[in-house]
Short mmCIF file of C-alpha atoms in Angstrom, two decimals:
data_model
loop_
_atom_site.label_atom_id
_atom_site.label_comp_id
_atom_site.label_asym_id
_atom_site.label_seq_id
_atom_site.Cartn_x
_atom_site.Cartn_y
_atom_site.Cartn_z
CA UNK A 231 -3.97 309.44 160.79
CA UNK A 232 -5.52 311.38 158.19
CA UNK A 233 -7.99 308.60 157.26
CA UNK A 234 -9.08 308.35 160.79
CA UNK A 235 -9.73 311.92 161.05
CA UNK A 236 -11.65 312.10 157.69
CA UNK A 237 -13.67 309.01 158.84
CA UNK A 238 -14.59 310.85 162.21
CA UNK A 239 -15.34 313.99 160.41
CA UNK A 240 -17.73 312.08 158.04
CA UNK A 241 -19.54 310.03 160.90
CA UNK A 242 -20.09 313.35 162.76
CA UNK A 243 -21.47 315.17 159.77
CA UNK A 244 -23.84 312.14 159.04
CA UNK A 245 -24.96 312.18 162.88
CA UNK A 246 -25.33 315.98 162.71
CA UNK A 247 -27.44 315.84 159.35
CA UNK A 248 -29.61 312.95 161.08
CA UNK A 249 -30.30 315.00 164.29
CA UNK A 250 -30.85 318.35 162.10
CA UNK A 251 -33.49 316.25 160.34
CA UNK A 252 -35.14 314.77 163.39
CA UNK A 253 -35.17 318.35 164.90
CA UNK A 254 -37.24 319.48 161.77
CA UNK A 255 -39.55 316.60 161.92
CA UNK A 256 -40.20 317.41 165.77
CA UNK A 257 -40.93 321.01 164.75
CA UNK A 258 -43.09 320.21 161.96
CA UNK A 259 -44.92 317.67 164.16
CA UNK A 260 -45.44 320.68 166.85
CA UNK A 261 -46.92 322.85 164.16
CA UNK A 262 -49.39 320.36 162.85
CA UNK A 263 -50.40 318.81 166.32
CA UNK A 264 -52.29 320.27 169.02
CA UNK A 265 -51.90 317.75 171.89
CA UNK A 266 -48.85 319.19 173.91
CA UNK A 267 -47.86 315.96 175.94
CA UNK A 268 -46.79 313.59 173.02
CA UNK A 269 -44.70 316.53 171.56
CA UNK A 270 -42.94 317.23 174.92
CA UNK A 271 -42.13 313.49 174.95
CA UNK A 272 -40.76 313.59 171.14
CA UNK A 273 -38.76 316.83 171.84
CA UNK A 274 -37.18 315.15 174.77
CA UNK A 275 -35.45 312.54 172.44
CA UNK A 276 -33.56 315.02 170.66
CA UNK A 277 -31.75 317.14 173.41
CA UNK A 278 -27.98 317.87 173.06
CA UNK A 279 -27.60 315.38 175.94
CA UNK A 280 -29.17 312.41 174.12
CA UNK A 281 -26.86 313.47 170.81
CA UNK A 282 -23.72 313.67 172.79
CA UNK A 283 -24.76 310.09 174.26
CA UNK A 284 -25.07 308.59 171.03
CA UNK A 285 -21.59 310.12 169.74
CA UNK A 286 -19.97 308.70 172.96
CA UNK A 287 -21.47 305.32 172.14
CA UNK A 288 -20.18 305.46 168.76
CA UNK A 289 -16.67 305.83 170.07
CA UNK A 290 -15.82 309.06 168.05
#
């Protein structure tokens, strides 16, 4: 049981790091780009709903 919990926590932390990196990338894109429409589409990809969808797809 402990091994499963450790695996779940490590996968969750990995997903968290990936999502944080993606959010940082979106923010840096917003700062460097003046076109609003593509930024809105890119920011829509990194909502909490999308993150929870991928976590549920991974079966965590």
